Tab-separated table of N, CA, C and O in Angstrom:
chain	number	residue	atom	x	y	z
A	1	MET	N	0.843	-1.184	0.000
A	1	MET	CA	0.000	0.000	0.000
A	1	MET	C	0.889	1.248	0.000
A	1	MET	O	1.846	1.320	0.743
A	2	ILE	N	0.552	2.171	-0.874
A	2	ILE	CA	1.261	3.448	-0.916
A	2	ILE	C	0.265	4.494	-0.436
A	2	ILE	O	-0.826	4.602	-0.981
A	3	GLU	N	0.627	5.246	0.597
A	3	GLU	CA	-0.256	6.268	1.147
A	3	GLU	C	0.358	7.639	1.007
A	3	GLU	O	1.530	7.819	1.301
A	4	ASN	N	-0.465	8.580	0.587
A	4	ASN	CA	-0.052	9.986	0.506
A	4	ASN	C	1.336	10.151	-0.092
A	4	ASN	O	2.087	11.027	0.287
A	5	GLU	N	1.696	9.250	-0.954
A	5	GLU	CA	2.998	9.332	-1.574
A	5	GLU	C	2.826	9.881	-2.967
A	5	GLU	O	1.751	10.242	-3.383
A	6	ASP	N	3.879	9.849	-3.654
A	6	ASP	CA	3.877	10.307	-5.019
A	6	ASP	C	2.993	9.398	-5.867
A	6	ASP	O	3.193	8.190	-5.928
A	7	GLU	N	2.016	9.997	-6.502
A	7	GLU	CA	1.108	9.251	-7.371
A	7	GLU	C	1.889	8.539	-8.476
A	7	GLU	O	1.574	7.414	-8.853
A	8	GLU	N	2.928	9.195	-8.979
A	8	GLU	CA	3.727	8.603	-10.058
A	8	GLU	C	4.406	7.315	-9.592
A	8	GLU	O	4.513	6.360	-10.352
A	9	LYS	N	4.840	7.281	-8.330
A	9	LYS	CA	5.442	6.056	-7.772
A	9	LYS	C	4.422	4.920	-7.756
A	9	LYS	O	4.761	3.773	-8.015
A	10	ALA	N	3.184	5.258	-7.413
A	10	ALA	CA	2.121	4.255	-7.379
A	10	ALA	C	1.904	3.661	-8.767
A	10	ALA	O	1.842	2.446	-8.935
A	11	TYR	N	1.803	4.532	-9.781
A	11	TYR	CA	1.624	4.037	-11.155
A	11	TYR	C	2.831	3.225	-11.619
A	11	TYR	O	2.690	2.239	-12.331
A	12	GLN	N	4.025	3.638	-11.207
A	12	GLN	CA	5.229	2.904	-11.594
A	12	GLN	C	5.212	1.497	-10.980
A	12	GLN	O	5.553	0.526	-11.638
A	13	GLU	N	4.776	1.401	-9.726
A	13	GLU	CA	4.693	0.086	-9.072
A	13	GLU	C	3.671	-0.808	-9.774
A	13	GLU	O	3.905	-1.998	-9.967
A	14	ILE	N	2.543	-0.229	-10.187
A	14	ILE	CA	1.532	-0.990	-10.926
A	14	ILE	C	2.116	-1.474	-12.252
A	14	ILE	O	1.986	-2.649	-12.610
A	15	SER	N	2.777	-0.571	-12.987
A	15	SER	CA	3.381	-0.935	-14.279
A	15	SER	C	4.429	-2.024	-14.109
A	15	SER	O	4.489	-2.967	-14.901
A	16	ASP	N	5.261	-1.893	-13.080
A	16	ASP	CA	6.304	-2.897	-12.833
A	16	ASP	C	5.698	-4.251	-12.462
A	16	ASP	O	6.131	-5.295	-12.947
A	17	THR	N	4.675	-4.232	-11.615
A	17	THR	CA	4.047	-5.466	-11.158
A	17	THR	C	3.308	-6.171	-12.285
A	17	THR	O	3.402	-7.384	-12.448
A	18	PHE	N	2.555	-5.414	-13.092
A	18	PHE	CA	1.755	-6.002	-14.169
A	18	PHE	C	2.524	-6.091	-15.481
A	18	PHE	O	2.023	-6.612	-16.462
A	19	ASP	N	3.712	-5.530	-15.509
A	19	ASP	CA	4.574	-5.542	-16.692
A	19	ASP	C	3.893	-4.924	-17.922
A	19	ASP	O	3.996	-5.436	-19.028
A	20	THR	N	3.165	-3.842	-17.691
A	20	THR	CA	2.519	-3.116	-18.777
A	20	THR	C	2.158	-1.712	-18.300
A	20	THR	O	2.035	-1.478	-17.104
A	21	ASP	N	1.998	-0.804	-19.248
A	21	ASP	CA	1.539	0.531	-18.898
A	21	ASP	C	0.023	0.516	-18.766
A	21	ASP	O	-0.659	-0.237	-19.464
A	22	VAL	N	-0.496	1.340	-17.885
A	22	VAL	CA	-1.943	1.393	-17.658
A	22	VAL	C	-2.462	2.803	-17.919
A	22	VAL	O	-1.691	3.756	-17.979
A	23	VAL	N	-3.775	2.907	-18.077
A	23	VAL	CA	-4.420	4.206	-18.230
A	23	VAL	C	-4.323	4.924	-16.878
A	23	VAL	O	-4.656	4.347	-15.842
A	24	LYS	N	-3.860	6.171	-16.923
A	24	LYS	CA	-3.648	6.923	-15.683
A	24	LYS	C	-4.654	8.050	-15.549
A	24	LYS	O	-5.082	8.630	-16.542
A	25	ILE	N	-4.970	8.368	-14.307
A	25	ILE	CA	-5.810	9.525	-14.022
A	25	ILE	C	-4.913	10.753	-13.987
A	25	ILE	O	-3.834	10.721	-13.409
A	26	PHE	N	-5.367	11.802	-14.634
A	26	PHE	CA	-4.686	13.086	-14.554
A	26	PHE	C	-5.511	13.947	-13.602
A	26	PHE	O	-6.703	14.149	-13.822
A	27	VAL	N	-4.901	14.396	-12.517
A	27	VAL	CA	-5.628	15.213	-11.539
A	27	VAL	C	-5.954	16.555	-12.195
A	27	VAL	O	-5.078	17.392	-12.389
A	28	CYS	N	-7.228	16.722	-12.576
A	28	CYS	CA	-7.627	17.880	-13.376
A	28	CYS	C	-8.687	18.734	-12.698
A	28	CYS	O	-9.142	19.715	-13.270
A	29	LEU	N	-9.085	18.378	-11.486
A	29	LEU	CA	-10.055	19.172	-10.743
A	29	LEU	C	-9.324	19.837	-9.583
A	29	LEU	O	-8.453	19.227	-8.959
A	30	SER	N	-9.693	21.074	-9.282
A	30	SER	CA	-8.909	21.873	-8.331
A	30	SER	C	-8.799	21.263	-6.934
A	30	SER	O	-7.761	21.375	-6.304
A	31	ASP	N	-9.829	20.596	-6.452
A	31	ASP	CA	-9.800	20.067	-5.088
A	31	ASP	C	-9.468	18.571	-5.052
A	31	ASP	O	-9.625	17.913	-4.036
A	32	MET	N	-9.002	18.016	-6.163
A	32	MET	CA	-8.745	16.579	-6.265
A	32	MET	C	-7.283	16.283	-5.969
A	32	MET	O	-6.400	16.966	-6.455
A	33	LYS	N	-7.063	15.239	-5.128
A	33	LYS	CA	-5.675	14.836	-4.891
A	33	LYS	C	-5.568	13.340	-4.657
A	33	LYS	O	-6.508	12.696	-4.196
A	34	PHE	N	-4.401	12.808	-4.989
A	34	PHE	CA	-4.116	11.389	-4.792
A	34	PHE	C	-4.091	11.083	-3.310
A	34	PHE	O	-3.555	11.848	-2.513
A	35	ASP	N	-4.663	9.937	-2.941
A	35	ASP	CA	-4.719	9.544	-1.545
A	35	ASP	C	-3.902	8.276	-1.296
A	35	ASP	O	-2.838	8.336	-0.698
A	36	THR	N	-4.407	7.122	-1.749
A	36	THR	CA	-3.709	5.856	-1.504
A	36	THR	C	-3.822	4.916	-2.698
A	36	THR	O	-4.666	5.095	-3.577
A	37	MET	N	-2.980	3.880	-2.669
A	37	MET	CA	-3.026	2.820	-3.674
A	37	MET	C	-2.841	1.488	-2.968
A	37	MET	O	-1.958	1.350	-2.119
A	38	ASN	N	-3.688	0.524	-3.297
A	38	ASN	CA	-3.543	-0.845	-2.812
A	38	ASN	C	-3.295	-1.734	-4.021
A	38	ASN	O	-4.023	-1.640	-5.006
A	39	LEU	N	-2.313	-2.590	-3.925
A	39	LEU	CA	-1.972	-3.482	-5.028
A	39	LEU	C	-2.041	-4.913	-4.524
A	39	LEU	O	-1.380	-5.252	-3.543
A	40	ASP	N	-2.860	-5.730	-5.159
A	40	ASP	CA	-2.977	-7.140	-4.796
A	40	ASP	C	-2.438	-7.971	-5.959
A	40	ASP	O	-3.140	-8.188	-6.945
A	41	GLU	N	-1.183	-8.364	-5.813
A	41	GLU	CA	-0.520	-9.084	-6.902
A	41	GLU	C	-1.188	-10.426	-7.177
A	41	GLU	O	-1.321	-10.839	-8.329
A	42	SER	N	-1.653	-11.122	-6.136
A	42	SER	CA	-2.254	-12.440	-6.330
A	42	SER	C	-3.578	-12.346	-7.090
A	42	SER	O	-3.911	-13.216	-7.879
A	43	LYS	N	-4.327	-11.266	-6.858
A	43	LYS	CA	-5.597	-11.079	-7.567
A	43	LYS	C	-5.428	-10.249	-8.832
A	43	LYS	O	-6.387	-10.069	-9.583
A	44	GLN	N	-4.212	-9.716	-9.027
A	44	GLN	CA	-3.911	-8.893	-10.197
A	44	GLN	C	-4.834	-7.672	-10.291
A	44	GLN	O	-5.372	-7.358	-11.349
A	45	VAL	N	-5.010	-6.997	-9.154
A	45	VAL	CA	-5.872	-5.822	-9.083
A	45	VAL	C	-5.145	-4.691	-8.355
A	45	VAL	O	-4.495	-4.923	-7.340
A	46	ALA	N	-5.268	-3.492	-8.894
A	46	ALA	CA	-4.759	-2.301	-8.217
A	46	ALA	C	-5.945	-1.387	-7.958
A	46	ALA	O	-6.809	-1.201	-8.819
A	47	GLU	N	-5.991	-0.844	-6.752
A	47	GLU	CA	-7.043	0.106	-6.390
A	47	GLU	C	-6.373	1.414	-6.017
A	47	GLU	O	-5.513	1.444	-5.146
A	48	MET	N	-6.782	2.476	-6.688
A	48	MET	CA	-6.238	3.799	-6.389
A	48	MET	C	-7.370	4.661	-5.865
A	48	MET	O	-8.506	4.569	-6.343
A	49	TYR	N	-7.042	5.480	-4.874
A	49	TYR	CA	-8.055	6.339	-4.277
A	49	TYR	C	-7.585	7.783	-4.295
A	49	TYR	O	-6.433	8.080	-3.999
A	50	TYR	N	-8.525	8.641	-4.660
A	50	TYR	CA	-8.290	10.082	-4.701
A	50	TYR	C	-9.353	10.726	-3.815
A	50	TYR	O	-10.430	10.158	-3.626
A	51	SER	N	-9.064	11.910	-3.306
A	51	SER	CA	-10.102	12.634	-2.577
A	51	SER	C	-10.503	13.842	-3.417
A	51	SER	O	-9.688	14.411	-4.134
A	52	TYR	N	-11.794	14.172	-3.325
A	52	TYR	CA	-12.324	15.305	-4.074
A	52	TYR	C	-13.569	15.825	-3.365
A	52	TYR	O	-14.522	15.072	-3.169
A	53	ASN	N	-13.549	17.078	-2.967
A	53	ASN	CA	-14.689	17.713	-2.293
A	53	ASN	C	-15.207	16.893	-1.105
A	53	ASN	O	-16.413	16.736	-0.939
A	54	GLY	N	-14.304	16.318	-0.331
A	54	GLY	CA	-14.698	15.538	0.835
A	54	GLY	C	-15.195	14.146	0.517
A	54	GLY	O	-15.619	13.407	1.393
A	55	GLU	N	-15.149	13.756	-0.752
A	55	GLU	CA	-15.588	12.424	-1.188
A	55	GLU	C	-14.382	11.626	-1.680
A	55	GLU	O	-13.319	12.184	-1.929
A	56	THR	N	-14.579	10.329	-1.835
A	56	THR	CA	-13.527	9.461	-2.337
A	56	THR	C	-13.822	9.058	-3.773
A	56	THR	O	-14.952	8.689	-4.101
A	57	ILE	N	-12.808	9.141	-4.616
A	57	ILE	CA	-12.891	8.636	-5.991
A	57	ILE	C	-12.097	7.335	-6.006
A	57	ILE	O	-10.943	7.306	-5.591
A	58	GLY	N	-12.728	6.272	-6.461
A	58	GLY	CA	-12.058	4.977	-6.560
A	58	GLY	C	-11.741	4.662	-8.010
A	58	GLY	O	-12.559	4.905	-8.902
A	59	TYR	N	-10.544	4.128	-8.226
A	59	TYR	CA	-10.117	3.759	-9.583
A	59	TYR	C	-9.522	2.362	-9.495
A	59	TYR	O	-8.527	2.153	-8.812
A	60	ILE	N	-10.168	1.400	-10.137
A	60	ILE	CA	-9.739	0.008	-10.054
A	60	ILE	C	-9.183	-0.435	-11.403
A	60	ILE	O	-9.805	-0.224	-12.444
A	61	ILE	N	-8.004	-1.037	-11.357
A	61	ILE	CA	-7.332	-1.549	-12.546
A	61	ILE	C	-7.265	-3.061	-12.372
A	61	ILE	O	-6.659	-3.564	-11.424
A	62	ASN	N	-7.921	-3.787	-13.274
A	62	ASN	CA	-8.059	-5.238	-13.156
A	62	ASN	C	-7.384	-5.939	-14.330
A	62	ASN	O	-7.804	-5.787	-15.473
A	63	MET	N	-6.332	-6.693	-14.031
A	63	MET	CA	-5.642	-7.458	-15.069
A	63	MET	C	-6.404	-8.759	-15.309
A	63	MET	O	-6.841	-9.398	-14.358
A	64	PRO	N	-6.542	-9.162	-16.558
A	64	PRO	CA	-7.344	-10.357	-16.874
A	64	PRO	C	-6.543	-11.655	-16.754
A	64	PRO	O	-6.202	-12.288	-17.745
A	65	TYR	N	-6.236	-12.050	-15.524
A	65	TYR	CA	-5.411	-13.250	-15.384
A	65	TYR	C	-6.255	-14.514	-15.358
A	65	TYR	O	-5.742	-15.607	-15.357
A	66	ARG	N	-7.570	-14.362	-15.332
A	66	ARG	CA	-8.459	-15.521	-15.398
A	66	ARG	C	-9.751	-15.072	-16.066
A	66	ARG	O	-9.925	-13.904	-16.350
A	67	ASP	N	-10.650	-16.014	-16.296
A	67	ASP	CA	-11.918	-15.683	-16.951
A	67	ASP	C	-12.897	-15.069	-15.960
A	67	ASP	O	-13.917	-15.654	-15.623
A	68	SER	N	-12.553	-13.896	-15.504
A	68	SER	CA	-13.479	-13.199	-14.609
A	68	SER	C	-13.565	-11.758	-15.062
A	68	SER	O	-12.708	-11.262	-15.766
A	69	SER	N	-14.586	-11.113	-14.622
A	69	SER	CA	-14.802	-9.736	-15.020
A	69	SER	C	-15.015	-8.897	-13.774
A	69	SER	O	-15.479	-9.380	-12.759
A	70	LEU	N	-14.681	-7.649	-13.891
A	70	LEU	CA	-14.842	-6.712	-12.796
A	70	LEU	C	-16.312	-6.380	-12.663
A	70	LEU	O	-16.933	-5.928	-13.604
A	71	GLY	N	-16.866	-6.639	-11.503
A	71	GLY	CA	-18.279	-6.346	-11.325
A	71	GLY	C	-18.543	-5.762	-9.956
A	71	GLY	O	-18.180	-6.329	-8.957
A	72	ILE	N	-19.165	-4.611	-9.960
A	72	ILE	CA	-19.561	-3.984	-8.708
A	72	ILE	C	-21.002	-3.570	-8.890
A	72	ILE	O	-21.369	-2.997	-9.909
A	73	ASP	N	-21.813	-3.894	-7.906
A	73	ASP	CA	-23.233	-3.606	-8.005
A	73	ASP	C	-23.602	-2.565	-6.958
A	73	ASP	O	-23.155	-2.638	-5.821
A	74	PHE	N	-24.413	-1.613	-7.352
A	74	PHE	CA	-24.865	-0.578	-6.429
A	74	PHE	C	-26.362	-0.741	-6.213
A	74	PHE	O	-27.095	-1.056	-7.134
A	75	GLU	N	-26.797	-0.522	-4.994
A	75	GLU	CA	-28.216	-0.642	-4.653
A	75	GLU	C	-29.009	0.604	-5.049
A	75	GLU	O	-30.223	0.566	-5.145
A	76	ASP	N	-28.300	1.709	-5.247
A	76	ASP	CA	-28.967	2.965	-5.562
A	76	ASP	C	-29.652	2.893	-6.931
A	76	ASP	O	-29.177	2.215	-7.835
A	77	PRO	N	-30.778	3.613	-7.090
A	77	PRO	CA	-31.474	3.608	-8.385
A	77	PRO	C	-30.651	4.323	-9.468
A	77	PRO	O	-29.967	5.302	-9.186
A	78	ILE	N	-30.754	3.807	-10.680
A	78	ILE	CA	-30.027	4.392	-11.807
A	78	ILE	C	-30.756	5.644	-12.278
A	78	ILE	O	-31.959	5.623	-12.531
A	79	GLU	N	-29.996	6.725	-12.380
A	79	GLU	CA	-30.542	8.005	-12.836
A	79	GLU	C	-30.336	8.162	-14.343
A	79	GLU	O	-31.176	8.687	-15.053
A	80	LYS	N	-29.196	7.685	-14.833
A	80	LYS	CA	-28.850	7.853	-16.249
A	80	LYS	C	-27.793	6.810	-16.616
A	80	LYS	O	-26.910	6.501	-15.819
A	81	LYS	N	-27.885	6.310	-17.846
A	81	LYS	CA	-26.932	5.304	-18.314
A	81	LYS	C	-26.634	5.600	-19.781
A	81	LYS	O	-27.558	5.800	-20.569
A	82	TYR	N	-25.350	5.659	-20.138
A	82	TYR	CA	-25.002	5.929	-21.525
A	82	TYR	C	-23.575	5.453	-21.810
A	82	TYR	O	-22.806	5.135	-20.899
A	83	SER	N	-23.238	5.396	-23.088
A	83	SER	CA	-21.883	5.054	-23.513
A	83	SER	C	-21.286	6.261	-24.212
A	83	SER	O	-21.995	7.050	-24.826
A	84	LYS	N	-19.976	6.362	-24.127
A	84	LYS	CA	-19.285	7.488	-24.731
A	84	LYS	C	-17.907	7.004	-25.173
A	84	LYS	O	-17.287	6.196	-24.500
A	85	GLU	N	-17.459	7.522	-26.311
A	85	GLU	CA	-16.121	7.170	-26.761
A	85	GLU	C	-15.177	8.316	-26.417
A	85	GLU	O	-15.414	9.464	-26.771
A	86	ILE	N	-14.135	7.987	-25.665
A	86	ILE	CA	-13.136	8.974	-25.269
A	86	ILE	C	-11.769	8.416	-25.631
A	86	ILE	O	-11.436	7.294	-25.247
A	87	HIS	N	-11.010	9.170	-26.384
A	87	HIS	CA	-9.685	8.728	-26.864
A	87	HIS	C	-9.770	7.368	-27.564
A	87	HIS	O	-8.890	6.524	-27.386
A	88	GLY	N	-10.853	7.156	-28.315
A	88	GLY	CA	-11.014	5.901	-29.055
A	88	GLY	C	-11.382	4.719	-28.178
A	88	GLY	O	-11.357	3.580	-28.626
A	89	CYS	N	-11.747	4.982	-26.940
A	89	CYS	CA	-12.081	3.919	-25.991
A	89	CYS	C	-13.551	4.060	-25.586
A	89	CYS	O	-13.968	5.125	-25.137
A	90	LYS	N	-14.330	2.976	-25.754
A	90	LYS	CA	-15.752	3.025	-25.394
A	90	LYS	C	-15.899	2.880	-23.881
A	90	LYS	O	-15.384	1.937	-23.291
A	91	MET	N	-16.605	3.839	-23.295
A	91	MET	CA	-16.824	3.836	-21.851
A	91	MET	C	-18.313	3.721	-21.571
A	91	MET	O	-19.113	4.418	-22.186
A	92	ASN	N	-18.665	2.835	-20.647
A	92	ASN	CA	-20.047	2.687	-20.206
A	92	ASN	C	-20.191	3.447	-18.895
A	92	ASN	O	-19.533	3.124	-17.904
A	93	ILE	N	-21.027	4.468	-18.909
A	93	ILE	CA	-21.163	5.374	-17.779
A	93	ILE	C	-22.558	5.237	-17.180
A	93	ILE	O	-23.551	5.226	-17.904
A	94	THR	N	-22.602	5.128	-15.857
A	94	THR	CA	-23.874	5.034	-15.142
A	94	THR	C	-23.861	6.049	-14.006
A	94	THR	O	-22.874	6.159	-13.287
A	95	LEU	N	-24.964	6.790	-13.882
A	95	LEU	CA	-25.128	7.725	-12.774
A	95	LEU	C	-26.210	7.164	-11.863
A	95	LEU	O	-27.292	6.815	-12.323
A	96	TYR	N	-25.884	7.051	-10.579
A	96	TYR	CA	-26.813	6.524	-9.593
A	96	TYR	C	-27.326	7.662	-8.710
A	96	TYR	O	-26.549	8.522	-8.295
A	97	LYS	N	-28.601	7.647	-8.440
A	97	LYS	CA	-29.199	8.647	-7.547
A	97	LYS	C	-28.938	8.206	-6.117
A	97	LYS	O	-29.236	7.095	-5.727
A	98	ILE	N	-28.360	9.123	-5.337
A	98	ILE	CA	-28.062	8.822	-3.938
A	98	ILE	C	-29.061	9.577	-3.070
A	98	ILE	O	-29.265	10.781	-3.229
A	99	GLU	N	-29.668	8.842	-2.156
A	99	GLU	CA	-30.640	9.443	-1.241
A	99	GLU	C	-29.978	10.576	-0.455
A	99	GLU	O	-28.830	10.466	-0.032
A	100	ASP	N	-30.687	11.656	-0.264
A	100	ASP	CA	-30.215	12.828	0.492
A	100	ASP	C	-28.981	13.489	-0.115
A	100	ASP	O	-28.183	14.093	0.605
A	101	SER	N	-28.785	13.339	-1.414
A	101	SER	CA	-27.642	13.981	-2.063
A	101	SER	C	-28.086	14.612	-3.373
A	101	SER	O	-28.881	14.033	-4.109
A	102	LYS	N	-27.547	15.786	-3.651
A	102	LYS	CA	-27.871	16.464	-4.911
A	102	LYS	C	-27.004	15.955	-6.049
A	102	LYS	O	-27.315	16.155	-7.212
A	103	VAL	N	-25.861	15.348	-5.710
A	103	VAL	CA	-24.954	14.862	-6.748
A	103	VAL	C	-25.013	13.337	-6.841
A	103	VAL	O	-25.174	12.653	-5.830
A	104	PRO	N	-24.894	12.812	-8.053
A	104	PRO	CA	-24.976	11.362	-8.228
A	104	PRO	C	-23.641	10.655	-7.963
A	104	PRO	O	-22.588	11.284	-7.912
A	105	LYS	N	-23.734	9.337	-7.794
A	105	LYS	CA	-22.535	8.511	-7.805
A	105	LYS	C	-22.311	8.164	-9.274
A	105	LYS	O	-23.189	7.617	-9.933
A	106	CYS	N	-21.158	8.541	-9.791
A	106	CYS	CA	-20.836	8.323	-11.193
A	106	CYS	C	-19.902	7.123	-11.309
A	106	CYS	O	-18.935	7.006	-10.551
A	107	VAL	N	-20.200	6.246	-12.262
A	107	VAL	CA	-19.390	5.045	-12.461
A	107	VAL	C	-19.104	4.886	-13.949
A	107	VAL	O	-20.011	4.971	-14.773
A	108	ALA	N	-17.838	4.677	-14.287
A	108	ALA	CA	-17.461	4.399	-15.676
A	108	ALA	C	-16.698	3.086	-15.714
A	108	ALA	O	-15.781	2.862	-14.913
A	109	LYS	N	-17.100	2.212	-16.633
A	109	LYS	CA	-16.384	0.953	-16.861
A	109	LYS	C	-15.863	0.993	-18.286
A	109	LYS	O	-16.583	1.384	-19.203
A	110	PHE	N	-14.602	0.589	-18.446
A	110	PHE	CA	-14.059	0.505	-19.787
A	110	PHE	C	-12.917	-0.492	-19.825
A	110	PHE	O	-12.396	-0.913	-18.796
A	111	LYS	N	-12.587	-0.890	-21.037
A	111	LYS	CA	-11.494	-1.833	-21.256
A	111	LYS	C	-10.535	-1.170	-22.227
A	111	LYS	O	-10.969	-0.591	-23.227
A	112	TYR	N	-9.263	-1.235	-21.920
A	112	TYR	CA	-8.253	-0.695	-22.836
A	112	TYR	C	-7.161	-1.740	-22.946
A	112	TYR	O	-6.599	-2.149	-21.939
A	113	GLY	N	-6.908	-2.178	-24.181
A	113	GLY	CA	-6.033	-3.334	-24.356
A	113	GLY	C	-6.771	-4.509	-23.745
A	113	GLY	O	-7.947	-4.716	-24.012
A	114	SER	N	-6.121	-5.242	-22.874
A	114	SER	CA	-6.793	-6.369	-22.226
A	114	SER	C	-7.097	-6.070	-20.759
A	114	SER	O	-7.471	-6.955	-20.013
A	115	ILE	N	-6.942	-4.825	-20.355
A	115	ILE	CA	-7.118	-4.449	-18.958
A	115	ILE	C	-8.480	-3.789	-18.753
A	115	ILE	O	-8.912	-2.968	-19.549
A	116	GLU	N	-9.159	-4.175	-17.660
A	116	GLU	CA	-10.447	-3.582	-17.314
A	116	GLU	C	-10.235	-2.471	-16.287
A	116	GLU	O	-9.405	-2.604	-15.383
A	117	TYR	N	-11.023	-1.412	-16.430
A	117	TYR	CA	-10.930	-0.264	-15.530
A	117	TYR	C	-12.312	0.088	-15.006
A	117	TYR	O	-13.312	-0.056	-15.716
A	118	LEU	N	-12.346	0.563	-13.773
A	118	LEU	CA	-13.584	1.035	-13.174
A	118	LEU	C	-13.252	2.305	-12.401
A	118	LEU	O	-12.363	2.307	-11.549
A	119	LEU	N	-13.943	3.390	-12.750
A	119	LEU	CA	-13.750	4.671	-12.081
A	119	LEU	C	-15.073	5.059	-11.457
A	119	LEU	O	-16.107	4.994	-12.118
A	120	MET	N	-15.058	5.430	-10.162
A	120	MET	CA	-16.318	5.802	-9.516
A	120	MET	C	-16.096	6.899	-8.490
A	120	MET	O	-15.059	6.953	-7.830
A	121	GLY	N	-17.081	7.779	-8.412
A	121	GLY	CA	-17.016	8.856	-7.440
A	121	GLY	C	-18.338	9.604	-7.378
A	121	GLY	O	-19.128	9.559	-8.317
A	122	THR	N	-18.575	10.269	-6.264
A	122	THR	CA	-19.789	11.050	-6.080
A	122	THR	C	-19.460	12.499	-6.416
A	122	THR	O	-18.676	13.139	-5.711
A	123	MET	N	-20.019	12.966	-7.535
A	123	MET	CA	-19.723	14.317	-8.019
A	123	MET	C	-20.665	14.686	-9.156
A	123	MET	O	-21.397	13.832	-9.658
A	124	ASP	N	-20.604	15.936	-9.581
A	124	ASP	CA	-21.374	16.374	-10.740
A	124	ASP	C	-20.910	15.614	-11.978
A	124	ASP	O	-19.722	15.310	-12.126
A	125	GLU	N	-21.845	15.349	-12.861
A	125	GLU	CA	-21.539	14.629	-14.099
A	125	GLU	C	-20.452	15.348	-14.912
A	125	GLU	O	-19.573	14.709	-15.480
A	126	GLN	N	-20.497	16.693	-14.941
A	126	GLN	CA	-19.504	17.454	-15.719
A	126	GLN	C	-18.091	17.241	-15.167
A	126	GLN	O	-17.133	17.114	-15.931
A	127	ASP	N	-17.946	17.209	-13.844
A	127	ASP	CA	-16.638	16.970	-13.231
A	127	ASP	C	-16.155	15.557	-13.542
A	127	ASP	O	-14.987	15.333	-13.846
A	128	PHE	N	-17.073	14.594	-13.475
A	128	PHE	CA	-16.729	13.204	-13.766
A	128	PHE	C	-16.247	13.071	-15.210
A	128	PHE	O	-15.229	12.444	-15.485
A	129	GLU	N	-16.986	13.695	-16.122
A	129	GLU	CA	-16.592	13.628	-17.531
A	129	GLU	C	-15.263	14.334	-17.769
A	129	GLU	O	-14.497	13.923	-18.630
A	130	LYS	N	-14.980	15.378	-17.012
A	130	LYS	CA	-13.692	16.065	-17.146
A	130	LYS	C	-12.547	15.099	-16.779
A	130	LYS	O	-11.521	15.066	-17.458
A	131	ILE	N	-12.743	14.305	-15.727
A	131	ILE	CA	-11.734	13.308	-15.360
A	131	ILE	C	-11.568	12.303	-16.500
A	131	ILE	O	-10.447	11.981	-16.906
A	132	LEU	N	-12.690	11.809	-17.039
A	132	LEU	CA	-12.630	10.827	-18.126
A	132	LEU	C	-11.907	11.386	-19.355
A	132	LEU	O	-11.089	10.707	-19.965
A	133	LYS	N	-12.218	12.640	-19.716
A	133	LYS	CA	-11.606	13.247	-20.901
A	133	LYS	C	-10.118	13.500	-20.719
A	133	LYS	O	-9.387	13.641	-21.697
A	134	ASN	N	-9.665	13.571	-19.466
A	134	ASN	CA	-8.249	13.836	-19.192
A	134	ASN	C	-7.464	12.576	-18.819
A	134	ASN	O	-6.314	12.698	-18.381
A	135	LEU	N	-8.072	11.396	-18.966
A	135	LEU	CA	-7.311	10.172	-18.705
A	135	LEU	C	-6.112	10.116	-19.645
A	135	LEU	O	-6.186	10.554	-20.795
A	136	VAL	N	-5.021	9.575	-19.136
A	136	VAL	CA	-3.794	9.476	-19.934
A	136	VAL	C	-3.634	8.015	-20.378
A	136	VAL	O	-3.377	7.131	-19.564
A	137	PHE	N	-3.803	7.797	-21.686
A	137	PHE	CA	-3.703	6.454	-22.246
A	137	PHE	C	-2.272	6.154	-22.652
A	137	PHE	O	-1.580	7.052	-23.176
A	138	PRO	N	-1.816	4.893	-22.430
A	138	PRO	CA	-0.441	4.557	-22.846
A	138	PRO	C	-0.275	4.659	-24.339
A	138	PRO	O	-1.215	4.425	-25.093
A	139	LYS	N	0.905	5.002	-24.755
A	139	LYS	CA	1.192	5.136	-26.199
A	139	LYS	C	1.563	3.807	-26.800
A	139	LYS	O	2.061	2.952	-26.194
């Protein structure tokens, strides 16, 4: 686990462990900052956490080492569901309505190369899309 350390070190450890470059988050919102990273080599999963406006943004990188897929289910009702192509990558985006909150929980699932990604956070849709549009894809 890397805590409050250099975000670049966290990505480097993921790249070294998985022996490939991964899609990176570019911190593009004023109150957003890197928090922690958990790497589970046996499960071939990296979890990165950022903080933004008092909320947590989760970013999961799942290597396909077996016939399984990344699946997370939310109990909250779906407010909006759509697909969008960003940097040539199809992203499935779902906004969940959260009780007692004006902002939705935003979730994006996408695959780049053979790696699955899941990005989720509670924020305005425009802020979420700004993060998606600023993802850094490997060359």
